[in-house]
Each structure stands twice: as C-alpha cells, then as structure tokens.
DNA sequence: ATGAAAGCGCTAACAG
DNA sequence: CTGTTAGCGCTTTCAT
C-alpha cells in the first residue's frame, strides 16, 4: 500500500467527513467535533496518511522547514566554526520541530527559497548577493554572525570587537607590549572586528600598534605558519599572540614547541572559538568562547516569529567570553 | 518588488506567450521557438522569476531535492564517520545540482518525505522503522553503509568484513598472535562485520580467538579506555590492537604513551576510517580507509536513476583499503 | 461545527 | 511549435 498516495480525500472518505474537516483537524484539532475527531484520527492511522507538504504550501500553509545557507568554500567541513553553526542550527531546529534544508552552495545558482518557510544565512565569507536577492523576494530572513548594514534585516551576531578587545587588554595587563595579532580573512566581518578590537585595546591603553605584529591569515594553520616565521625572524619577536581562531593558536603553540619557546613562560597565546579539538596537546588554551548555541537559538526564534507574522527586524549582538586557562603568563622582564 | 510573488503567469504575460510555453522553456528549452525563447528569457530576468518548486511538484514535477536521514544520537557532530557521510553526500549532491534536505532526527516523528524526490538513509545506528515506512510509501530510497536484508532495497556499503580481515591478517603476518579487537557498538552492522572479519582472520590462519581480547565500545575513547585497562591488567596483554575507529586507536596510543609502552615496538595498532584528526600525534596511524566519497557518489547516482524512472534495486559493496603507515611492526620474540 | 467550492502555481495531456 | 485546459492535494473563505 503506497501510502504516499493517500490524500486528504481518502481520509475524509474513510472517516465519513469532508476534507475541510480533516484539514481543520490536522491544523487545529480543537475546531472539530469530538466524534468526528476520533473518526479522523482513526482513519489517518489506518491509512498511514501524511499530508503533502508542498500541496499544503501551495494552498497557503507552511512547510515547516527552514533553510540554512552556507557558502561552500573548500574545507568547510573541517572548519570548526562552520560545523558549529550547522550543528547548533540543526539542534535548535530539531528542538523547535522544524526541518533543515541545508544549502552549501558552490554553484552560482542562488538558492531557491520556495522549499522553505524562512532562511538563515551564515556569514562565513561574504555572500551579499544571496542576501540581497532574498530580501528582494521578501523571504523571511535572519543573518547569523554578521551585523548587516541594511537596517531592515534581522541578524544575530557576536561582539567580536569586544571579545578581541578584552583578550588583548588581558595580555596588556599581564605586562605584554609586543602583542601580535594573527587575523583572519579580512573580507569577513568578524575578522575585521577582531582586528579593530586589537587595535583599540592598544590605543586605549596608551600603546601604539606596530603593523609588523599584524599578520593576516585565512583562519588556517598554513598561513599562520608563514606569518610566524616572518615575525620570529625579526629583531623583536612578539611576546604574546592574540589569534583569530584556536587553530591558528594551535599553530603558534606547535611553532613554539618546535623552536623551544616555552609557553606560556616565553610566549603567551590567546585563541578564539574555544574549539575542543584544540585542547588536546596538554596545554589548555586561553581563548575567547563564542556563544554559537545561543546564536542559533535566537536566530531560529526570530525566524519563527517572522514566519508567523510580519515582524520588525531584530538585531542582536551577543557577548563572547574570555576563557582563562594556561597559555597566558605575566611577562618577565 | 517582491519577486517571490512573480509567477509563471506574469512571465507569460510579459513575454506575450502562454504559460505552457514558459513551462516548456524552463524544463526543456529546446522545444520552444527561438524568438519566443528570447522573449521568455528576457521576461524571466526582468521579473526576477523563480519557479515555485512546490507548485511544480504538485503538478508532477521534481523538487530537485534529496533527503539525507541520519539518526541524531549525541555527539553526532563530533563523529568523523557521520560528518564524512554528511560532507560527501552534500558534496555529491552539489555536483549533481541537487539540494540537500538534512534530517537529523531525535524526535519520534518520522521524516515526511513529501519535500524531497528521494531519500538517502545512513545507517549509523539501527533505523529500521524509518526505512520500512519509506519503503511502504514507495519513496525512492538508497541506504548507505548497510547491507539491507530486504532485497528490494538499494544500498551502497563498504566491505567491513574484508577490511577487518585484511587488517588482522596483516598483524598476523607480522608475527602477532595476541591481537585484541576493540569493536564498535554491535547494534551497528559494520561493527558486527568487522568483528566477523577479525574472527575469521584468526581461524583461517590457524589461530584461536580469545574472548578476553575482544572489547566492545561505542566507537568512543572513553569505553576504549576501560577495555584497555582490563586487558592490560591481565597476565598476557595483547601485542597488537585492531580498532573499530581511528579515535579508539588514538586512545590506544595515548594509553601506550602514558604507560611507557612503545608504539610500534612494543604494541602495534591499526585503526579504521583514516581520520585526519587522528594523525596529529607525530605517529602516523596504520588504518583502514573507507571510500566515503565514492559511497556518497554512488548513492546519489542510484537515487537519481530511481527518481527518473522505475529501476531495479542496486546493491553495491565497495572495498576499503589498508593504509600502511607507522604503527605496526614485527613482533620481537 | 461542518461542507462546498475556489483557487494556490505549475505540468502535462490535448488540440490545433 | 504553441495555446487551452484539467487537475495535483491542500487551505480557506463562504454558506449552511
């Protein structure tokens, strides 16, 4: 019995009611008389009926599915950040009883939103095109981890600026002056913000930023290594590093180990993410933790409201948290 | 201009043709005369038209979306195996220009397949209920990594038995006799198969299986540790380990390091998966590599055929490959 | 509380 | 090659 063929009509016939009643029962069961209700329930069970969601949607109903759009750059499935977003959004949706349509796009064709009720866009690298198109099409939309300039768009972001500021100030308070920053890809807003926080922590503490201490990476170890070698071949190598990710921080630690630079005695390190994969090495990394789970939950909540009824845009910035562990020490003169 | 409201009608009007022609153009553009074609193209671009996929589906068309169903057990997003499946299926679908509806279910409600053209089910833990229901509903279906007994169901699996057999025989050929196996959760077929391969490698080489050398885990480090401690507190600890995953193998290596058991001199280790995350420690792990990418590609291909037309079930078993690196040595008497 | 009926946007005959 | 038209399965008025 191919019950995919079972329609609301079959249920109605079996239950001896009209299809309208069945529809009502499914969507808000209390509006149907009790005896009919029981009959409908029975019919549904016996026939193994499941509503056709696309038919429902066509008739104005909901698909109960949200899209998550993530730019599909190389290595995305090895990126702790991207995986965290996917994981937490999937989990938040699961709790809300909503399905996930995952769009990891590499192709140029933009995501067709007709299969979802709303869309969450993660800013990993810039994806302005997708966002503009979705706005134009009036698709309920929330952007994650990017403060969108268009004030009509909702977002949930992390205060990367402040997170960076606090981390660097923490290093300054430990007596460090030669603090390097291994930044992430500056096309990404969070990388810019962290760089901003780094710079401001300097100036607000009466220090000057030295461009030689700023290296730009794509959040990966390989480029971090290049920058490290540059910095440590200079006359005055840094005594501390603030890194754009825990992975990059791991690379700093590896570099230190290979070159017999004791951490934290000779070199302090702070990462970003609180990535459990980077905890292994025995050294517990001091790092800035991002509230991925809450970010996802808030995004889902906002999107639910948006899909329920017209809602003014919500723009949320969450706090990160400095997790103090073992890789920062006072600078010894 | 909320172009989500733009329908095929609008395009037809703008282009001065019938909606049927527009539909034809979209689905098989060559069946439309050239001047009309150009007009339609123009209209589509100007109006920013995108077809409504659910309406298309209702009318008998395709959604161009496949579902991937994965049981949502705790820690799934930290499982290399699960992530590999997701990654490779996502990638194969991307190449095929098909969208991914990811269903990681924890709730009891079964996945409603009406939003997809076909479904890939990954066997991580047993999920017979989902599969039976989908079969009953006649949903195009491919199971990944499990040889389904129902001969009407297509699957793409890995020859776990053989992979295990070869690994253990490799150890035997290196003079090992006290070979332990840290098995995975035996509810999962691949764990059973690997255990089978382990046992048969013994008997076919004239050796006897000693149950004390078989420990069952849930593929995780914690349970591996327990089994390790048991085995190494016995009179005759193993000289070699064949593990159900690289993670478990990593735990064996950690255990060795902590207890000053040199690897591979005093203890040989083989893992399963070829998980790059387990390569760090300086020691290059000898392991059995699974063809995840090919598995996903084949699954997608089969499903595409199935959704195109009625197709006899395809049942594919792919070979794994022993990757010989540094963690196995000849047993010294 | 309930049923009849009008679409939702599209595809696939069918007729020309 | 092209247009007309009948549904696909469901939700939602509108009557009753």
XYZ file of C-alpha atoms (C1' of nucleotides) in Angstrom:
698
model
C 0.000 0.000 0.000
C 1.818 3.002 -1.226
C 0.563 5.382 1.383
C 2.329 8.264 -0.266
C -0.737 8.201 -2.448
C -3.077 8.582 0.452
C -4.573 12.031 0.298
C -6.768 14.061 2.488
C -9.637 12.902 0.311
C -9.107 9.288 1.261
C -9.029 10.185 4.891
C -12.194 12.219 4.549
C -13.993 9.404 2.809
C -12.869 6.829 5.314
C -13.868 8.999 8.216
C -17.124 9.964 6.568
C -16.457 13.684 6.806
C -15.467 16.428 4.414
C -11.899 17.158 3.517
C -12.279 20.542 5.099
C -12.844 18.915 8.451
C -9.799 16.772 8.046
C -7.762 19.803 7.182
C -9.085 21.588 10.208
C -8.345 18.640 12.381
C -4.751 18.488 11.220
C -4.080 22.150 11.657
C -6.056 22.929 14.779
C -7.748 19.851 16.011
C -9.937 21.540 18.572
C -12.178 23.080 15.964
C -13.651 19.722 15.100
C -16.361 17.905 16.963
C -15.224 15.114 19.185
C -16.809 12.157 17.470
C -15.607 13.341 14.091
C -12.220 13.939 15.568
C -11.939 10.375 16.711
C -13.020 9.046 13.362
C -10.495 11.199 11.593
C -7.740 10.117 13.901
C -8.570 6.531 13.237
C -8.680 6.993 9.502
C -5.333 8.730 9.495
C -3.761 5.938 11.435
C -5.276 3.173 9.385
C -4.384 4.734 6.076
C -0.963 5.804 7.209
C -1.739 9.238 5.991
C 0.794 12.043 5.863
C -0.113 15.420 4.496
C 1.645 16.506 1.383
C 3.646 19.459 2.494
C 4.075 21.010 -0.883
C 0.370 20.895 -1.515
C -0.121 22.490 1.838
C 2.297 25.206 0.987
C 0.686 25.871 -2.320
C -2.566 26.377 -0.537
C -1.011 28.871 1.792
C 0.256 26.664 4.580
C 3.718 26.126 5.978
C 6.395 23.667 5.036
C 7.823 23.637 8.498
C 11.292 23.822 7.061
C 13.971 26.446 7.369
C 16.889 26.841 5.039
C 20.427 27.303 6.252
C 22.674 28.844 3.661
C 26.390 28.472 3.976
C 28.951 29.386 1.366
C 30.670 26.178 0.379
C 34.294 27.106 0.393
C 36.966 24.461 0.412
C 37.391 22.746 3.723
C 34.133 23.913 5.189
C 33.543 20.538 6.743
C 36.820 20.781 8.562
C 36.096 24.251 9.866
C 35.113 24.258 13.499
C 33.280 27.493 13.001
C 31.154 26.291 10.101
C 30.439 22.991 11.777
C 29.408 24.764 14.929
C 26.930 26.844 13.025
C 25.479 23.834 11.278
C 25.392 21.797 14.437
C 23.739 24.422 16.559
C 21.220 25.470 13.964
C 20.338 21.841 13.323
C 19.948 21.308 17.010
C 17.849 24.418 17.593
C 15.598 23.499 14.687
C 15.271 19.985 15.981
C 14.082 21.329 19.300
C 11.587 23.526 17.534
C 10.338 20.613 15.441
C 11.418 22.263 12.212
C 13.222 20.586 9.363
C 16.504 21.762 7.951
C 17.169 22.405 4.317
C 20.933 22.768 4.149
C 22.277 24.749 1.257
C 26.025 24.728 0.950
C 26.454 26.465 -2.300
C 29.375 26.451 -4.632
C 27.474 26.879 -7.815
C 26.375 30.253 -8.948
C 22.685 29.485 -8.935
C 21.172 31.111 -5.948
C 19.157 29.139 -3.504
C 15.509 28.854 -4.472
C 13.650 29.574 -1.261
C 10.363 28.078 -2.339
C 11.065 24.921 -0.400
C 11.392 26.666 2.931
C 9.434 28.983 5.149
C 12.427 31.102 6.011
C 16.164 31.260 5.675
C 19.128 31.594 7.979
C 22.226 32.882 6.242
C 25.574 32.331 7.881
C 28.206 34.856 7.076
C 31.289 32.874 6.540
C 32.668 34.694 3.643
C 30.817 37.472 2.082
C 27.556 36.449 0.458
C 25.883 39.697 -0.185
C 24.344 38.532 -3.403
C 22.305 35.810 -1.766
C 21.129 38.145 0.943
C 20.045 40.919 -1.413
C 18.129 38.543 -3.560
C 16.308 37.048 -0.613
C 15.439 40.477 0.700
C 14.114 41.485 -2.674
C 11.981 38.400 -2.737
C 10.592 39.094 0.671
C 11.767 35.819 2.147
C 11.793 35.731 5.948
C 15.469 36.015 6.732
C 17.939 36.084 9.592
C 21.646 36.563 9.172
C 23.937 34.865 11.606
C 27.228 36.340 12.763
C 27.199 39.478 10.752
C 25.889 42.895 11.540
C 24.162 43.616 8.268
C 24.169 47.251 7.359
C 20.718 47.196 5.786
C 18.610 48.121 8.779
C 15.633 46.146 7.579
C 17.433 42.858 8.018
C 17.483 40.846 11.205
C 20.708 39.382 12.480
C 22.238 37.656 15.454
C 25.901 38.376 15.810
C 28.716 38.116 18.304
C 30.536 41.106 19.607
C 33.829 40.214 18.038
C 35.207 43.649 18.632
C 34.710 43.431 22.339
C 35.889 39.858 22.534
C 39.134 40.837 20.887
C 39.452 43.978 22.933
C 39.177 42.089 26.191
C 41.602 39.420 25.137
C 44.245 41.915 24.119
C 43.716 44.004 27.208
C 44.156 40.869 29.242
C 47.549 40.425 27.629
C 48.428 44.056 28.208
C 47.504 43.694 31.847
C 49.973 40.854 32.014
C 52.696 43.232 31.031
C 52.835 42.434 27.360
C 53.541 45.149 24.829
C 54.784 43.226 21.860
C 51.492 41.570 21.169
C 50.977 40.130 17.737
C 47.653 39.508 16.093
C 47.126 36.742 13.611
C 43.973 37.976 11.954
C 41.531 36.059 9.807
C 40.493 36.802 6.271
C 39.627 40.486 6.357
C 36.864 40.008 3.834
C 34.936 38.523 6.731
C 33.396 40.979 9.087
C 34.313 39.146 12.274
C 37.969 39.251 11.275
C 37.766 42.988 10.719
C 36.044 43.473 14.038
C 38.628 41.485 15.909
C 41.390 43.446 14.299
C 39.553 46.596 15.342
C 39.328 45.386 18.924
C 43.006 44.556 18.903
C 43.961 47.986 17.669
C 41.701 49.851 20.042
C 42.927 47.885 23.020
C 46.339 49.222 22.167
C 45.435 52.830 21.717
C 43.107 52.982 24.689
C 45.924 51.629 26.818
C 48.403 54.174 25.570
C 50.241 51.792 23.274
C 50.962 52.016 19.607
C 50.034 49.399 17.082
C 53.007 48.065 15.176
C 51.989 46.762 11.787
C 54.764 44.226 11.866
C 52.869 42.468 14.586
C 49.754 42.050 12.494
C 49.590 39.066 10.186
C 46.618 38.156 8.066
C 45.605 34.530 7.533
C 42.576 32.738 6.202
C 41.998 31.311 9.696
C 44.205 28.349 8.798
C 47.418 26.939 10.149
C 49.409 27.141 6.965
C 49.216 30.857 6.577
C 49.706 31.273 10.287
C 52.985 29.445 9.971
C 54.213 31.834 7.306
C 53.406 34.842 9.410
C 55.025 33.269 12.429
C 58.236 32.697 10.607
C 58.265 36.251 9.420
C 57.687 37.635 12.889
C 60.224 35.461 14.617
C 62.934 36.269 12.151
C 62.666 39.923 13.139
C 64.729 41.625 15.789
C 61.967 41.952 18.277
C 59.666 38.979 18.113
C 56.354 39.215 19.945
C 55.950 38.010 23.493
C 52.266 37.302 23.051
C 49.803 36.330 20.377
C 46.138 37.011 20.003
C 44.833 34.697 17.309
C 41.713 34.744 15.185
C 40.983 31.094 15.880
C 42.060 28.272 18.124
C 43.502 26.515 15.147
C 45.807 29.375 14.466
C 46.654 29.468 18.163
C 47.483 25.771 17.968
C 49.894 26.539 15.219
C 51.556 29.130 17.400
C 51.926 26.540 20.117
C 53.341 23.996 17.681
C 55.753 26.594 16.435
C 56.802 27.318 19.977
C 57.362 23.668 20.756
C 59.426 23.137 17.649
C 61.581 26.138 18.392
C 61.922 25.563 22.105
C 59.983 28.639 23.012
C 58.267 27.791 26.261
C 54.588 28.526 26.500
C 53.422 30.415 28.447
C 56.721 31.348 30.099
C 58.281 32.817 26.993
C 55.242 33.285 24.858
C 51.613 33.854 25.744
C 48.824 32.797 23.426
C 45.120 33.508 23.229
C 42.846 31.869 20.673
C 39.281 32.394 19.530
C 36.399 29.886 19.420
C 37.010 27.539 22.327
C 37.402 24.667 19.934
C 37.598 21.370 21.838
C 39.769 19.880 19.114
C 42.496 22.297 20.072
C 42.621 21.238 23.679
C 44.473 18.012 23.235
C 48.068 19.000 23.456
C 48.228 19.032 27.226
C 48.351 22.791 27.263
C 44.952 24.271 27.986
C 44.426 27.171 25.648
C 43.218 30.521 26.891
C 40.609 31.597 24.387
C 37.506 33.596 23.572
C 34.391 31.491 23.533
C 31.619 32.311 21.097
C 28.002 31.623 22.029
C 27.176 29.523 18.991
C 24.318 27.678 20.593
C 22.578 30.806 21.744
C 23.194 32.479 18.443
C 21.472 29.639 16.646
C 18.607 29.517 19.108
C 17.963 33.220 18.815
C 18.132 33.066 15.050
C 15.591 30.272 14.953
C 13.336 32.076 17.371
C 13.410 35.270 15.376
C 12.725 33.395 12.188
C 9.791 31.596 13.736
C 8.266 34.896 14.706
C 8.914 36.301 11.273
C 7.230 33.404 9.539
C 4.255 33.608 11.857
C 3.538 37.238 11.181
C 5.086 40.435 9.910
C 7.674 41.484 12.469
C 10.032 44.425 12.752
C 13.648 43.404 12.238
C 15.550 42.223 15.307
C 19.220 42.954 15.591
C 21.025 41.135 18.337
C 24.651 41.211 19.367
C 25.729 38.602 21.886
C 28.715 38.698 24.159
C 31.671 36.399 23.840
C 33.552 35.256 26.892
C 37.227 35.103 27.700
C 38.072 31.641 28.983
C 41.202 31.918 31.067
C 43.317 28.814 31.100
C 47.031 28.089 30.897
C 48.591 29.866 27.950
C 49.000 33.383 29.265
C 51.546 34.432 31.866
C 52.985 37.651 33.175
C 55.776 38.989 31.087
C 59.101 38.637 32.858
C 61.451 41.458 32.280
C 9.222 44.301 -5.814
C 8.613 41.090 -4.003
C 9.554 38.760 -6.780
C 8.533 35.756 -4.739
C 5.115 36.723 -5.984
C 6.161 36.519 -9.594
C 4.520 33.512 -11.153
C 4.725 31.796 -14.426
C 1.666 33.773 -15.434
C 3.471 37.048 -15.068
C 6.319 35.795 -17.145
C 3.943 34.551 -19.809
C 2.151 37.856 -19.956
C 5.325 39.853 -20.101
C 6.757 37.651 -22.815
C 3.488 37.591 -24.709
C 3.249 33.815 -24.736
C 1.234 31.173 -22.945
C 2.242 29.796 -19.588
C 2.681 26.438 -21.212
C 5.461 27.805 -23.340
C 7.168 29.262 -20.345
C 6.900 25.946 -18.574
C 8.337 24.203 -21.583
C 11.129 26.660 -21.798
C 12.073 26.137 -18.196
C 12.006 22.396 -18.335
C 13.343 21.730 -21.805
C 14.116 24.944 -23.527
C 14.726 23.473 -26.952
C 11.076 22.790 -27.525
C 10.320 26.465 -27.822
C 10.800 28.616 -30.884
C 13.802 30.862 -30.838
C 12.151 34.269 -30.772
C 9.756 33.192 -28.053
C 12.644 31.726 -26.184
C 14.466 35.000 -26.167
C 11.408 36.867 -25.025
C 10.846 34.410 -22.235
C 14.440 34.640 -21.134
C 14.194 38.365 -21.016
C 10.952 38.326 -19.078
C 12.371 35.907 -16.538
C 15.376 38.086 -15.983
C 13.459 41.291 -15.752
C 10.895 39.941 -13.362
C 13.443 38.030 -11.345
C 11.283 34.995 -11.709
C 11.942 31.728 -9.947
C 9.606 28.802 -10.317
C 7.774 27.688 -7.241
C 9.139 24.257 -6.621
C 6.282 23.021 -4.528
C 3.778 24.011 -7.157
C 5.902 22.208 -9.669
C 5.964 19.135 -7.539
C 2.261 19.173 -7.023
C 1.843 19.220 -10.758
C 4.024 16.190 -11.145
C 7.436 17.759 -11.441
C 10.554 17.380 -9.338
C 11.723 19.298 -6.319
C 15.336 18.664 -7.133
C 16.000 17.892 -3.527
C 17.164 14.728 -1.839
C 16.774 13.969 1.815
C 19.604 12.642 3.931
C 18.386 10.951 7.065
C 20.763 10.484 9.940
C 19.860 9.329 13.409
C 20.676 12.179 15.743
C 22.475 10.491 18.562
C 24.522 12.500 20.986
C 27.792 13.704 19.610
C 26.936 13.110 16.005
C 28.608 16.344 15.029
C 31.811 15.197 16.587
C 31.741 11.856 14.855
C 34.134 11.672 11.974
C 32.049 8.970 10.413
C 28.797 10.909 10.496
C 30.455 14.082 9.333
C 32.067 12.246 6.479
C 28.734 10.955 5.335
C 27.170 14.380 5.508
C 30.110 16.035 3.855
C 30.371 13.596 0.985
C 26.662 13.412 0.334
C 26.452 17.192 0.395
C 29.329 17.375 -1.995
C 27.993 14.741 -4.373
C 24.604 16.441 -4.408
C 26.213 19.774 -5.025
C 27.983 18.354 -8.034
C 24.729 16.946 -9.295
C 22.968 20.255 -8.774
C 20.586 18.797 -6.229
C 19.606 20.355 -2.934
C 20.025 18.675 0.415
C 17.305 18.312 2.986
C 19.129 17.167 6.066
C 17.103 15.275 8.599
C 18.897 14.524 11.813
C 16.132 13.090 13.837
C 15.852 12.727 17.547
C 12.153 13.090 17.807
C 9.927 10.178 17.158
C 8.066 11.728 14.258
C 9.271 10.130 11.123
C 10.572 12.221 8.306
C 7.852 13.399 5.953
C 9.317 12.729 2.536
C 6.981 14.992 0.640
C 9.618 17.696 0.454
C 12.126 15.560 -1.398
C 12.349 13.468 -4.534
C 14.221 10.684 -2.834
C 15.959 9.765 0.361
C 19.372 8.557 1.406
C 19.388 6.852 4.754
C 22.670 6.491 6.573
C 22.923 3.560 8.875
C 24.584 4.846 11.924
C 22.591 3.112 14.487
C 19.704 0.996 13.563
C 16.839 2.897 11.990
C 14.689 0.173 10.651
C 11.482 1.996 11.388
C 12.266 4.883 9.095
C 13.336 2.570 6.331
C 10.252 0.369 6.484
C 7.956 3.312 6.440
C 9.677 4.832 3.446
C 9.543 1.543 1.596
C 5.871 1.223 2.332
C 5.329 4.694 0.992
C 7.192 3.927 -2.161
C 9.716 6.693 -1.690
C 12.842 6.344 -3.834
C 15.428 5.187 -1.347
C 19.079 4.281 -1.001
C 20.671 3.064 2.178
C 24.258 3.959 2.838
C 26.683 1.697 4.652
C 24.376 -1.107 5.454
C 23.590 -4.229 3.525
C 19.845 -4.216 3.922
C 18.335 -7.659 4.029
C 15.184 -6.691 2.146
C 16.250 -7.473 -1.382
C 14.073 -4.770 -2.877
C 16.101 -2.004 -1.273
C 19.147 -0.404 -2.846
C 22.244 0.173 -0.797
C 25.855 1.201 -1.081
C 28.007 -0.334 1.592
C 31.630 -0.945 2.451
C 33.081 -4.387 2.825
C 33.791 -4.054 6.502
C 34.313 -7.749 6.884
C 37.096 -7.805 4.363
C 38.652 -4.610 5.612
C 38.881 -6.070 9.079
C 40.064 -9.409 7.799
C 42.937 -7.860 5.899
C 43.971 -5.661 8.776
C 44.085 -8.544 11.208
C 45.855 -10.778 8.757
C 48.399 -8.031 8.304
C 49.047 -8.164 12.021
C 49.237 -11.927 11.977
C 51.765 -11.756 9.169
C 53.839 -9.544 11.386
C 54.054 -12.343 13.880
C 51.316 -11.197 16.222
C 49.095 -13.727 17.915
C 47.763 -11.799 20.877
C 45.742 -9.436 18.802
C 42.981 -7.567 20.531
C 39.947 -6.074 18.864
C 38.210 -3.030 20.195
C 34.883 -3.387 18.451
C 32.198 -0.772 17.955
C 28.615 -0.900 19.069
C 27.443 -4.317 17.899
C 23.995 -2.995 17.171
C 25.590 -1.445 14.125
C 26.158 -3.746 11.227
C 29.606 -2.505 10.336
C 30.786 -3.275 13.856
C 29.440 -6.801 13.581
C 31.081 -7.251 10.230
C 34.432 -6.075 11.468
C 34.235 -8.405 14.391
C 33.421 -11.187 11.940
C 36.436 -10.333 9.829
C 38.615 -10.301 12.903
C 37.445 -13.722 13.977
C 37.739 -15.294 10.577
C 41.233 -13.949 10.087
C 42.140 -15.879 13.181
C 40.537 -19.147 12.276
C 41.650 -19.114 8.655
C 45.198 -18.624 9.855
C 45.023 -21.485 12.277
C 44.663 -19.340 15.369
C 42.042 -19.321 18.039
C 40.017 -16.319 19.077
C 40.377 -15.458 22.725
C 37.340 -13.623 24.015
C 39.450 -11.748 26.513
C 40.971 -9.913 23.606
C 37.669 -8.639 22.349
C 36.312 -5.438 23.882
C 33.156 -3.708 22.820
C 32.911 0.085 22.740
C 30.561 2.630 21.258
C 33.371 3.764 18.937
C 34.457 6.258 21.577
C 37.607 6.802 23.571
C 36.077 6.518 26.996
C 34.877 2.993 26.638
C 38.074 2.088 24.841
C 39.992 3.193 27.887
C 38.012 0.880 30.142
C 38.648 -2.087 27.929
C 42.315 -1.226 27.671
C 42.723 -1.161 31.389
C 41.050 -4.504 31.689
C 43.249 -6.082 29.064
C 46.486 -4.668 30.357
C 45.819 -5.792 33.877
C 45.716 -9.378 32.661
C 48.683 -11.732 32.605
C 49.094 -11.722 28.886
C 48.287 -8.324 27.463
C 47.899 -8.048 23.717
C 50.805 -7.168 21.472
C 48.579 -5.652 18.839
C 45.253 -3.890 18.512
C 42.804 -3.752 15.695
C 40.378 -0.933 16.447
C 36.932 -0.095 15.149
C 37.862 3.537 14.584
C 40.851 5.805 14.482
C 39.609 7.542 17.567
C 39.720 4.336 19.501
C 43.150 3.678 18.038
C 44.231 7.104 19.242
C 43.159 6.141 22.694
C 45.303 3.018 22.483
C 48.238 5.183 21.508
C 47.574 7.604 24.350
C 47.340 4.696 26.720
C 50.651 3.394 25.433
C 52.339 6.741 25.859
C 51.050 7.144 29.383
C 52.232 3.693 30.351
C 55.552 3.802 28.539
C 54.577 1.132 26.091
C 56.447 1.985 22.914
C 54.451 2.028 19.731
C 55.002 0.259 17.443
C 57.960 -1.526 19.046
C 56.005 -2.991 21.928
C 52.493 -2.552 20.664
C 51.116 -2.446 17.155
C 47.924 -0.587 16.357
C 45.572 -0.467 13.398
C 42.622 1.880 13.217
C 39.616 2.257 10.959
C 38.464 5.302 8.962
C 41.650 7.151 8.056
C 40.530 10.109 10.074
C 42.880 13.052 9.511
C 42.176 14.357 13.004
C 43.942 11.329 14.381
C 47.159 11.921 12.516
C 48.496 14.714 14.661
C 50.431 12.957 17.318
C 53.552 12.510 15.234
C 52.887 8.819 14.915
C 51.275 8.045 11.578
C 48.489 5.590 12.174
C 48.134 2.474 10.089
C 44.455 2.233 9.311
C 41.674 1.027 7.042
C 40.369 3.743 4.788
C 36.710 3.794 3.868
C 35.625 5.108 0.475
C 33.151 7.651 1.797
C 33.277 9.870 -1.236
C 32.588 7.080 -3.659
C 29.892 5.691 -1.441
C 28.095 9.012 -1.480
C 28.545 9.478 -5.199
C 27.172 6.043 -5.976
C 24.251 6.572 -3.648
C 23.365 9.829 -5.331
C 23.714 8.293 -8.753
C 21.458 5.398 -7.896
C 18.900 7.715 -6.411
C 18.929 9.923 -9.470
C 18.192 6.929 -11.648
C 15.465 5.805 -9.309
C 13.762 9.159 -9.341
C 13.975 9.345 -13.104
C 12.282 6.023 -13.727
C 11.408 2.744 -12.118
C 14.684 0.910 -11.591
C 15.581 -2.479 -10.166
C 17.355 -2.199 -6.826
C 21.114 -1.793 -6.931
C 23.199 -3.296 -4.202
C 26.800 -2.235 -4.116
C 29.609 -3.202 -1.807
C 32.783 -1.173 -2.085
C 36.259 -2.128 -0.989
C 38.093 -0.486 1.837
C 41.851 -0.095 1.738
C 44.547 -0.818 4.267
C 46.769 2.228 4.601
C 50.111 1.079 5.888
C 51.947 3.664 7.921
C 53.960 3.581 11.135
C 52.075 1.849 13.883
C 52.638 -1.791 13.064
C 55.926 -3.619 13.494
C 57.116 -7.191 13.520
C 56.678 -8.859 16.834
C 60.025 -9.417 18.526
C 60.295 -12.620 20.410
C -19.378 22.728 13.800
C -19.426 21.424 9.061
C -19.432 21.065 3.851
C -18.932 23.018 -0.864
C -16.058 25.235 -3.728
C -12.477 28.413 -5.240
C -8.064 28.725 -6.037
C -2.568 28.340 -4.882
C 1.404 27.875 -9.465
C 2.677 24.549 -12.149
C 2.960 20.448 -15.612
C 1.176 17.527 -18.982
C -2.024 15.978 -21.948
C -4.728 17.567 -25.758
C -5.916 20.045 -29.752
C -4.552 22.817 -33.226
C 5.807 24.781 -32.249
C 2.029 26.712 -29.478
C -2.139 27.686 -26.569
C -6.039 25.804 -23.740
C -7.298 23.279 -20.010
C -7.643 19.842 -16.416
C -6.084 18.671 -12.352
C -2.100 17.827 -8.467
C -3.611 17.982 -2.569
C -4.404 21.238 0.363
C -6.265 25.564 2.985
C -9.660 28.848 3.358
C -13.483 31.612 2.663
C -18.372 31.367 2.454
C -22.550 29.383 3.305
C -25.234 26.488 5.990
